[in-house]
Short mmCIF file of C-alpha atoms and ligand atoms in Angstrom, two decimals:
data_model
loop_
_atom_site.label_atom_id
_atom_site.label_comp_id
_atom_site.label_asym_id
_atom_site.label_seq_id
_atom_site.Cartn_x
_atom_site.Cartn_y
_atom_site.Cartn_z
CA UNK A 1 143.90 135.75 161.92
CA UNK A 2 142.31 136.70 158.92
CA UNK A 3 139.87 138.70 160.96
CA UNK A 4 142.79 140.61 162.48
CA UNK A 5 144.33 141.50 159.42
CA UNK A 6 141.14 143.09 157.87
CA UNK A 7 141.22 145.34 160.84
CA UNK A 8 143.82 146.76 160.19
CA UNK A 9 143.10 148.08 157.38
CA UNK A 10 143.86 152.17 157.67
CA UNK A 11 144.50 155.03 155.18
CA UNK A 12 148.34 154.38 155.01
CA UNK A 13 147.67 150.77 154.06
CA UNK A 14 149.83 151.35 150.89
CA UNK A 15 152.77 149.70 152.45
CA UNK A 16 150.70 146.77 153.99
CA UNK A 17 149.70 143.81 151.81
CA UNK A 18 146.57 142.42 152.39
CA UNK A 19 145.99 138.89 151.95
CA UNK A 20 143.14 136.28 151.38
CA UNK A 21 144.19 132.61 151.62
CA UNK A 22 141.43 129.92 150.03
CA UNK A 23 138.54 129.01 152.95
CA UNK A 24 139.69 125.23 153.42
CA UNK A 25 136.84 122.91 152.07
CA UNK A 26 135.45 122.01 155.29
CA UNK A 27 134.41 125.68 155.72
CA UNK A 28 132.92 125.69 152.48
CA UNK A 29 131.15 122.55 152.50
CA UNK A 30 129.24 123.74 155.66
CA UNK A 31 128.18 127.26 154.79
CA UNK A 32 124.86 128.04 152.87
CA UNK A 33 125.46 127.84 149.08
CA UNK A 34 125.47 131.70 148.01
CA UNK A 35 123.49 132.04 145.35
CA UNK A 36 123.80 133.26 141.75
CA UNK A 37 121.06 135.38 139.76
CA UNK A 38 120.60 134.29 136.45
CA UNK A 39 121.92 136.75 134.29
CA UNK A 40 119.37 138.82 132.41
CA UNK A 41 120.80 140.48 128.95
CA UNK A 42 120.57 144.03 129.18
CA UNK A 43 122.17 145.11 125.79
CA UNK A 44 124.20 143.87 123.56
CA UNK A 45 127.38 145.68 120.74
CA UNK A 46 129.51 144.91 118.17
CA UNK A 47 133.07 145.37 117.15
CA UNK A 48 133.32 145.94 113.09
CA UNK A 49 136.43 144.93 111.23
CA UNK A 50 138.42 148.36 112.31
CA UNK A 51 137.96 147.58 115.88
CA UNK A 52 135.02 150.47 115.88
CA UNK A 53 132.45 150.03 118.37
CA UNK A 54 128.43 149.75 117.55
CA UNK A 55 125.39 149.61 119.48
CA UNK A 56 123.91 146.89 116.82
CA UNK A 57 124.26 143.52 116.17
CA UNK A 58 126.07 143.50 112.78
CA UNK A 59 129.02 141.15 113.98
CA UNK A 60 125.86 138.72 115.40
CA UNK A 61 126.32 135.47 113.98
CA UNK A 62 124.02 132.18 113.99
CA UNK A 63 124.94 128.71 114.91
CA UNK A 64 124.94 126.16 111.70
CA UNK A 65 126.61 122.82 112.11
CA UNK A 66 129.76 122.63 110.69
CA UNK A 67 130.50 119.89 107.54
CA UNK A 68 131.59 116.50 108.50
CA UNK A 69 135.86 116.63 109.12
CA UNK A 70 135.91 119.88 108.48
CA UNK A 71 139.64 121.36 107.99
CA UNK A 72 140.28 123.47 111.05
CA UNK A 73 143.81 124.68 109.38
CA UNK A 74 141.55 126.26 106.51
CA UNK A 75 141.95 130.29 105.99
CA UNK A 76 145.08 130.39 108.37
CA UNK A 77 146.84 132.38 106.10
CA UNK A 78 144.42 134.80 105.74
CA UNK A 79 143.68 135.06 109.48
CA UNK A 80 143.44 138.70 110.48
CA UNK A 81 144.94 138.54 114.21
CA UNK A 82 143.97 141.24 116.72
CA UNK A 83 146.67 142.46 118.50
CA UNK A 84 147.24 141.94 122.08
CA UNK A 85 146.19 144.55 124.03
CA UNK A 86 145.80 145.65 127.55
CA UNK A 87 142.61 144.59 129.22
CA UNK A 88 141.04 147.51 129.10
CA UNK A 89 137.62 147.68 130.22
CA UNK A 90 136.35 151.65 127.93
CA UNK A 91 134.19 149.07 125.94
CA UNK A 92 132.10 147.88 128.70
CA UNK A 93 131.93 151.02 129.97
CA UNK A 94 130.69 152.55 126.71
CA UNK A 95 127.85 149.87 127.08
CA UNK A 96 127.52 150.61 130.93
CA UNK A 97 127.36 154.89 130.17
CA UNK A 98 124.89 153.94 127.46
CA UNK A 99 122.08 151.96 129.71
CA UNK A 100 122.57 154.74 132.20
CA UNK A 101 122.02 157.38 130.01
CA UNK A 102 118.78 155.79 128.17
CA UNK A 103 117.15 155.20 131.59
CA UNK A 104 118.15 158.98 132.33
CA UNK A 105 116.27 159.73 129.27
CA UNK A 106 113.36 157.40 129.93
CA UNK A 107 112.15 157.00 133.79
CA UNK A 108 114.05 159.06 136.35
CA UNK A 109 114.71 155.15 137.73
CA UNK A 110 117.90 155.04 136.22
CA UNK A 111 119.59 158.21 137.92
CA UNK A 112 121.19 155.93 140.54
CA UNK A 113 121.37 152.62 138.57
CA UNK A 114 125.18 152.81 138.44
CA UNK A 115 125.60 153.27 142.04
CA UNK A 116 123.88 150.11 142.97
CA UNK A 117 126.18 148.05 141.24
CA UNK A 118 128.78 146.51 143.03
CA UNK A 119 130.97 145.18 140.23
CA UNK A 120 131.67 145.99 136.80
CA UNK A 121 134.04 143.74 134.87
CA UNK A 122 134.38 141.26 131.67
CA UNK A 123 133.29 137.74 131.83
CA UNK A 124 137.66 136.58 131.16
CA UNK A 125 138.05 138.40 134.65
CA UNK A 126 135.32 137.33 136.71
CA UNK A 127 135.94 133.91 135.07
CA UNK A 128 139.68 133.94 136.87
CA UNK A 129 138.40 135.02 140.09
CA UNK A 130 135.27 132.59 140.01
CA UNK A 131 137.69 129.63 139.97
CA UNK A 132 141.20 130.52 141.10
CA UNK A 133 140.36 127.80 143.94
CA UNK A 134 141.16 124.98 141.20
CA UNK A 135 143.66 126.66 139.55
CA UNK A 136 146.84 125.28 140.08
CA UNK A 137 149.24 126.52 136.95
CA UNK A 138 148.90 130.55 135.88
CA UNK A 139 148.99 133.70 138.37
CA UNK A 140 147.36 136.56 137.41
CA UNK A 141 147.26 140.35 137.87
CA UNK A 142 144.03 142.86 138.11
CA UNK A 143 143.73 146.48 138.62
CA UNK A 144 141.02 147.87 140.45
CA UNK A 145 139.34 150.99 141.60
CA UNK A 146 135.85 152.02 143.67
CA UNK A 147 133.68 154.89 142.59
CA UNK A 148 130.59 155.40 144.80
CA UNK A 149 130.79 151.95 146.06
CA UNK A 150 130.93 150.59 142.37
CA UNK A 151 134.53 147.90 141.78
CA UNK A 152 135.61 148.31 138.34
CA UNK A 153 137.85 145.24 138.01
CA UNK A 154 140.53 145.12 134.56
CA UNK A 155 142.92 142.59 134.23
CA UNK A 156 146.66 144.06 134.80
CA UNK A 157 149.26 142.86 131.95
CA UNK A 158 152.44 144.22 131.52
CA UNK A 159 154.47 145.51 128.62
CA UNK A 160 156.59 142.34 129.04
CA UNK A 161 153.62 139.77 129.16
CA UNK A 162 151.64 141.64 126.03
CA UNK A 163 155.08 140.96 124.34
CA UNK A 164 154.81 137.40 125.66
CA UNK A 165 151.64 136.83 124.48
CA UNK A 166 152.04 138.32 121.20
CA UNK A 167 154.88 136.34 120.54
CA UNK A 168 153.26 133.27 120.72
CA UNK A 169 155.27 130.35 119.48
CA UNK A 170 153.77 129.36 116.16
CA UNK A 171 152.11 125.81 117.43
CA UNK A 172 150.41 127.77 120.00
CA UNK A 173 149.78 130.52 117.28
CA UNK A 174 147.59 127.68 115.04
CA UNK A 175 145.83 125.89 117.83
CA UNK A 176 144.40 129.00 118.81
CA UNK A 177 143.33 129.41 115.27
CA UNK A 178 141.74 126.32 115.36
CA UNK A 179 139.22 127.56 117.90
CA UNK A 180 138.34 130.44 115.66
CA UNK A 181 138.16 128.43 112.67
CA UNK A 182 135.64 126.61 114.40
CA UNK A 183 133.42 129.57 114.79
CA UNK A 184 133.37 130.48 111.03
CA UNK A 185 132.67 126.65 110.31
CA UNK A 186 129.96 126.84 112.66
CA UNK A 187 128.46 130.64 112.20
CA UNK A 188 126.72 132.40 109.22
CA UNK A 189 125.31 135.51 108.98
CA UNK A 190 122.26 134.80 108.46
CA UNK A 191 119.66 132.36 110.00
CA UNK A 192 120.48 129.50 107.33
CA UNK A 193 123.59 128.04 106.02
CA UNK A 194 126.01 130.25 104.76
CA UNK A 195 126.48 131.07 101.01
CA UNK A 196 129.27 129.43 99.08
CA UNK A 197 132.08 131.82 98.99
CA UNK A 198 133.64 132.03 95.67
CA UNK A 199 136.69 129.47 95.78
CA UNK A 200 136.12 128.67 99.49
CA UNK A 201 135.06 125.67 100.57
CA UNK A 202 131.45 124.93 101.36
CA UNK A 203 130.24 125.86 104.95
CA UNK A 204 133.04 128.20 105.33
CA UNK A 205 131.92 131.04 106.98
CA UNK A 206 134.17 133.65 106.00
CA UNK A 207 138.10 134.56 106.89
CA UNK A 208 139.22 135.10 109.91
CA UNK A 209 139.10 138.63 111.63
CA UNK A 210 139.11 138.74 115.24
CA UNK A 211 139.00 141.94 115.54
CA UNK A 212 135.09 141.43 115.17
CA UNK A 213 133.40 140.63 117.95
CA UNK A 214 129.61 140.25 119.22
CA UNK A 215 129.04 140.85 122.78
CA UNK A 216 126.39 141.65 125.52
CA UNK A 217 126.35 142.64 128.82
CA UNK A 218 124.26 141.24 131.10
CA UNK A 219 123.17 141.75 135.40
CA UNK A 220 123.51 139.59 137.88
CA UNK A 221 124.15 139.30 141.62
CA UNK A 222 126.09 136.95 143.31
CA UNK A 223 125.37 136.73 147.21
CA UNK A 224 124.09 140.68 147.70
CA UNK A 225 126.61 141.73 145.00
CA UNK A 226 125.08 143.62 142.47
CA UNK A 227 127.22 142.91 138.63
CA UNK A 228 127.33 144.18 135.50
CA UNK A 229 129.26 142.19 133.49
CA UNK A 230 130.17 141.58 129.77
CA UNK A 231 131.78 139.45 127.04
CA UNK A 232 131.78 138.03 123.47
CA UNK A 233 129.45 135.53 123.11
CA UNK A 234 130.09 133.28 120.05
CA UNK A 235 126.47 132.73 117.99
CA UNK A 236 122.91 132.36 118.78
CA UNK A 237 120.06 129.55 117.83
CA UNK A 238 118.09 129.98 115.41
CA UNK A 239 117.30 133.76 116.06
CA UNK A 240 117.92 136.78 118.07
CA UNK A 241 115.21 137.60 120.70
CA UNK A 242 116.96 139.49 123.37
CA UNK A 243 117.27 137.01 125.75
CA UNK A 244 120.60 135.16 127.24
CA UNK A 245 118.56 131.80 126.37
CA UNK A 246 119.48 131.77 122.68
CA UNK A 247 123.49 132.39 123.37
CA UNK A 248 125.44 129.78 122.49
CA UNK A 249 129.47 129.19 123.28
CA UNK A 250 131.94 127.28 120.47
CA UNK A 251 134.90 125.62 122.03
CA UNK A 252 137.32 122.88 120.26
CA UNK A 253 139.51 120.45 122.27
CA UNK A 254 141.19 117.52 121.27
CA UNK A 255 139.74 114.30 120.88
CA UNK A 256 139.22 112.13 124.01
CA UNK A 257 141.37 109.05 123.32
CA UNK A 258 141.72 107.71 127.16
CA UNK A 259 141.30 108.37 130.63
CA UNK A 260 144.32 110.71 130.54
CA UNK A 261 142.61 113.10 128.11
CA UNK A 262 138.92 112.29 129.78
CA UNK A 263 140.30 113.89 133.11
CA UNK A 264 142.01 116.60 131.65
CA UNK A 265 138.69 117.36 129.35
CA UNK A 266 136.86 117.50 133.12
CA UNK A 267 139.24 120.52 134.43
CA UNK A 268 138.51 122.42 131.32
CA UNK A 269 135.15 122.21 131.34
CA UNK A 270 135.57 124.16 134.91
CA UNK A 271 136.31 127.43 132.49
CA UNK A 272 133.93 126.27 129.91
CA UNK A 273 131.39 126.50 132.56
CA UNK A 274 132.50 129.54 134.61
CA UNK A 275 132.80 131.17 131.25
CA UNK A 276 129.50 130.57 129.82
CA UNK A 277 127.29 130.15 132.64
CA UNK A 278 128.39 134.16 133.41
CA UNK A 279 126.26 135.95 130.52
CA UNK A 280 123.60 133.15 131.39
CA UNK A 281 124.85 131.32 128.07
CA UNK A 282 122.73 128.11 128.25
CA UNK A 283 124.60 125.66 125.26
CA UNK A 284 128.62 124.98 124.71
CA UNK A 285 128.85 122.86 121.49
CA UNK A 286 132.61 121.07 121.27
CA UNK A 287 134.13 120.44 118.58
CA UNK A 288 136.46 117.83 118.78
CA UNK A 289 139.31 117.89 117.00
CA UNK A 290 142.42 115.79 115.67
CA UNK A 291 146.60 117.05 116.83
CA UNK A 292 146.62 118.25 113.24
CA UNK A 293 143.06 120.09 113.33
CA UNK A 294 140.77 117.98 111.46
CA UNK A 295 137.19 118.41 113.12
CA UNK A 296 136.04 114.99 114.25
CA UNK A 297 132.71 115.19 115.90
CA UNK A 298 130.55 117.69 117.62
CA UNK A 299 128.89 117.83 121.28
CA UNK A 300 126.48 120.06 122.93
CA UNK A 301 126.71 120.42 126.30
CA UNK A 302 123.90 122.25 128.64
CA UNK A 303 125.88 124.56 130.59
CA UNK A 304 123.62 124.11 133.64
CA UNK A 305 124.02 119.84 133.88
CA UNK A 306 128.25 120.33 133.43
CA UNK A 307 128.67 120.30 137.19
CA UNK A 308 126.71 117.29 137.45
CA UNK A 309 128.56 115.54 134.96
CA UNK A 310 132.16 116.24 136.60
CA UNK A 311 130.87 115.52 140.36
CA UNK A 312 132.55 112.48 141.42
CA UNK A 313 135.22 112.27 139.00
CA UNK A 314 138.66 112.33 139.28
CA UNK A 315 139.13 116.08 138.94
CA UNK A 316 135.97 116.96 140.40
CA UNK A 317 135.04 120.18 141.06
CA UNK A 318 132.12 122.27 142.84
CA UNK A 319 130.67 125.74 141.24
CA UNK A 320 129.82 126.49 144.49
CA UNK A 321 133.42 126.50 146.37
CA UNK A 322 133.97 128.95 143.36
CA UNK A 323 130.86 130.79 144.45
CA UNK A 324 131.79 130.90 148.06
CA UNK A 325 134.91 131.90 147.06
CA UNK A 326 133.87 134.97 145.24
CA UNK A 327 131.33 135.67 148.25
CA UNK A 328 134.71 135.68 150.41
CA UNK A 329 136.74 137.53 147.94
CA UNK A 330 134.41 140.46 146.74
CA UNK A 331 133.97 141.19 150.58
CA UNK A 332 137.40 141.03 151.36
CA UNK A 333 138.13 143.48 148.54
CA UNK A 334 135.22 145.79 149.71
CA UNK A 335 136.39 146.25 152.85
CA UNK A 336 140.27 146.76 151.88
CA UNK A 337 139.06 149.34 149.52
CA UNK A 338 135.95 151.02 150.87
CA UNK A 339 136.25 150.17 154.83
CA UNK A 340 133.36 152.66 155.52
CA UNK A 341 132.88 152.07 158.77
CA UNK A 342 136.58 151.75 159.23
CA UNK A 343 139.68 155.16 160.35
CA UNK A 344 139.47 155.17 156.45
CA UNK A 345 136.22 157.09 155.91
CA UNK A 346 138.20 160.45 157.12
CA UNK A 347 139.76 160.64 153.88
CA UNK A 348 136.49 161.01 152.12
CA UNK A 349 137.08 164.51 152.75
CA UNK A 350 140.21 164.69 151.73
CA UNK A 351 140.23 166.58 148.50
CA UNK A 352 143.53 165.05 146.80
CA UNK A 353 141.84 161.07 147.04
CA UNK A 354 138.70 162.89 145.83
CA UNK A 355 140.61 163.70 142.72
CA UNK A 356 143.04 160.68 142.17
CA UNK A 357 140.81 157.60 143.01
CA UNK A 358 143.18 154.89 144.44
CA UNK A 359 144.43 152.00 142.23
CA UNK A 360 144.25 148.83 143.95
CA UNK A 361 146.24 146.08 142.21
CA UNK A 362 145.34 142.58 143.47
CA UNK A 363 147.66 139.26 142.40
CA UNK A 364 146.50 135.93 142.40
CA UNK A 365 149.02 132.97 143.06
CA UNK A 366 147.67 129.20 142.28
CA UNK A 367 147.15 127.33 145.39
CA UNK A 368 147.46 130.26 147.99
CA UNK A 369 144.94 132.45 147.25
CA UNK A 370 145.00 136.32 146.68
CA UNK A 371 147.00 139.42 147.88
CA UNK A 372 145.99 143.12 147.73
CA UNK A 373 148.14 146.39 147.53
CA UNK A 374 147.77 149.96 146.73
CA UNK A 375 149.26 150.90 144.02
CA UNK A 376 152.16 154.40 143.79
CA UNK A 377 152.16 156.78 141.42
CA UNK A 378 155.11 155.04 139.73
CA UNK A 379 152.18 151.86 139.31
CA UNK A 380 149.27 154.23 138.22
CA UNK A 381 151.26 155.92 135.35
CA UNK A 382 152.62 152.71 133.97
CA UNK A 383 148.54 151.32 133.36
CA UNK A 384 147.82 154.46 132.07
CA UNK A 385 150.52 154.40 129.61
CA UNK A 386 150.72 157.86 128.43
CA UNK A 387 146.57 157.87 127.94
CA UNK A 388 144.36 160.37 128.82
CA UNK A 389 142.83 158.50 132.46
CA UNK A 390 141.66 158.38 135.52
CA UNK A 391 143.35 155.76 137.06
CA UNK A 392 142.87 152.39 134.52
CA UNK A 393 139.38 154.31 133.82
CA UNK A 394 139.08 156.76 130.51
CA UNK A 395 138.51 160.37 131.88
CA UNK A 396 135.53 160.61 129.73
CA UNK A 397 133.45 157.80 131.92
CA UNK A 398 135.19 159.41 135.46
CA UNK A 399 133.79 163.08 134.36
CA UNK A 400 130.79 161.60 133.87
CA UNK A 401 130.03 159.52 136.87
CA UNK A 402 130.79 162.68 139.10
CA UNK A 403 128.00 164.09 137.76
P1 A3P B 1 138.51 127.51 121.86
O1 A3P B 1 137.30 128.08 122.53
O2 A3P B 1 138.15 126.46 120.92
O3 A3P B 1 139.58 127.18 122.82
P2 A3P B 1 136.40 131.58 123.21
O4 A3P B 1 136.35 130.09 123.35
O5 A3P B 1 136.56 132.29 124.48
O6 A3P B 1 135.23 132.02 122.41
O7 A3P B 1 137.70 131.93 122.38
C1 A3P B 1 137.82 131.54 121.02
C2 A3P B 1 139.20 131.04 120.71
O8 A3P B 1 140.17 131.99 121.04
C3 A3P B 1 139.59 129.83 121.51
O9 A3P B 1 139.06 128.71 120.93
C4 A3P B 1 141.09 129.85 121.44
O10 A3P B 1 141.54 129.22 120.28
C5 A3P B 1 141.38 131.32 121.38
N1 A3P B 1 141.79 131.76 122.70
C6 A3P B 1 141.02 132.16 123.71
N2 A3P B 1 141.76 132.50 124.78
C7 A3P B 1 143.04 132.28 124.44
C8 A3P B 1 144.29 132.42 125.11
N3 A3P B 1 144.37 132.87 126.37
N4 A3P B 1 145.41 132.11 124.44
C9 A3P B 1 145.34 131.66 123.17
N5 A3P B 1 144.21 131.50 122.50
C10 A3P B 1 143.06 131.80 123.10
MG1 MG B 2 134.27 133.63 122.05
MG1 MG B 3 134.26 130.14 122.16
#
């Protein structure tokens, strides 16, 4: 049935939705695993204090351990809270323009580069469709658009859900300044311990500004997908060489105190994984924490041995439903959006779709699986929100991939 539905896909499918359920275990179980590339770094930015981007790695911090019961609560006051913002995707694309445009300069090699990428996005997005199979709690939204066979994927929030989530209710508002707390307890700027700050505690790594952000952008192919994708990654070991191998990821969770809190620990590490093992991240350290946010102990975790850890348990799950998944849903998009061989390819000569690329919104309900529509005018102009784009894209990166 699904089979029929793809067919019909057509020019006019604007007032069709197109849907992708979950494959049922079985199917999964008995298919070849698709495989994942490791990711290989291919450069890496920072965000300074004013939210300006840099090619350089001045927000790059290394990993020290944090003091014994450190105070997770410490520097709240002083936390300087990005805002909420749409999940744009003009950063990754300054990154992706960049590597083009070097290669340009360098080896005529890199002419094409873009155009054999299947998939651009941020590690938070392919993260959410990696493992929407054992998600059973939050929906989500994402925009997306084709250029030359290239998906550029961002996730869709609304006006009224940016409001939500800046309006976080102020438990909410301190746990997730926890997790950030835990990152200055556990990062210096240098290779050694941090300095004492003048009337800070030691080990304290500085206030709060998460406006700052390092992050790289790595390649990697799942199945015969081609992906660029990026994301922050927290601090490195020891020193910076390039290479994905000395990333490390800083998460806190409470305490395990029971089998309750064991099993629930086991779900999250699906996202811990997802999340890290997609910019080839190979080391999560934990820290866990009291209710109240006093750091109790620390764990490292290799990223590659989580799924072996999980298998078996009560909330088991399998990186490679998630993978089979994605196989399933990147083709499923691909041919709702580029059906080459399908009536659609007419259109390429039609000059108004040559100037107003398509916006393809897809939503993602727990336990059903995905739907697909094309998105009106009416849709477009709301993402676009009075900015100067192409579709979700900034008209500066659509000029210059027409070129
Ligand atoms: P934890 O990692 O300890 O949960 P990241 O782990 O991705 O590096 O993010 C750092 C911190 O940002 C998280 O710490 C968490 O506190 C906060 N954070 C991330 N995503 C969030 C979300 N959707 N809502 C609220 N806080 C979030
Ligand atoms: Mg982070
Ligand atoms: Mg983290």
């Amino acid at each position: 049935e699904r089979q029929g539905k793809r067919r019909h896909v057509t020019a006019d499918s604007s007032d069709r939705k197109l849907e992708l359920a979950f494959p049922s275990t079985s199917q999964t179980s008995q298919s070849k695993p698709v495989p994942f590339q490791q990711p290989v770094s291919l450069i890496t930015f920072s965000y300074t204090p004013s939210r300006k981007l840099e090619f350089n790695n001045s927000a790059l911090r290394y990993y020290v351990n944090p003091p014994r019961n450190a105070n997770l609560r410490h520097g709240y006051e002083r936390w300087i809270k990005r805002p909420e913002e749409k999940g744009r995707i003009d950063g990754l694309l300054r990154a992706t323009s960049k590597l083009r445009n070097d290669m340009n300069a360098g080896a005529s090699k890199g002419v094409d580069w873009i155009r054999s990428i299947g998939v651009v996005s941020w590690r938070g997005v392919m993260t959410k469709i990696l493992t929407a199979p054992y998600e059973d709690r939050d929906s989500w939204e994402m925009n997306v658009m084709a250029i030359d066979g290239t998906m550029y994927f961002e996730e869709h929030l609304s006006d009224a859900k940016l409001v939500e989530k800046e309006d976080m209710a102020p438990h909410h508002r301190l746990q997730s300044y926890y997790g950030y707390s835990f990152e200055s307890w556990c990062g210096s700027s240098k290779p050694e311990m941090p300095e004492n700050l003048e009337g800070q505690p030691p080990g304290w790594g500085g206030d709060v500004d998460t406006n700052v952000q390092w992050c790289s952008v790595v390649k990697t192919k799942l199945g015969d997908t081609r992906m660029v994708i990026g994301g922050e990654v927290d601090c490195v070991r020891n020193a910076f060489t390039g290479q994905t191998s000395d990333f490390v990821e800083l998460k806190t969770s409470i305490a395990i105190r029971g089998p309750q809190d064991e099993a629930r620990f086991e779900k999250k590490l699906l996202k811990f994984y997802f999340q890290s093992f997609l910019l080839g991240v190979p080391e999560i350290i934990v820290g866990f924490r009291t209710p109240s946010g006093q750091l109790n102990t620390i764990q490292l975790f290799k990223t590659a041995q989580i799924p072996r850890m999980v298998r078996g348990k009560p909330n088991a799950w399998d990186p490679t439903t998630c993978f089979a998944w994605g196989q399933q849903f990147f083709a499923f998009l691909k041919s709702v959006i580029h059906p080459s061989a399908e009536p659609i390819a007419e259109q390429q000569g039609n000059v108004t779709s040559a100037l107003r690329p398509q916006v393809w919104r897809v939503k993602f309900e727990p336990r059903v699986g995905v739907s697909v529509s094309l998105l009106g005018d009416a849709g477009v102009s709301e993402i676009q929100a009075g900015e100067d784009r192409v579709g979700f894209l900034p008209r500066w990166y659509w000029d210059e991939v027409q070129t």
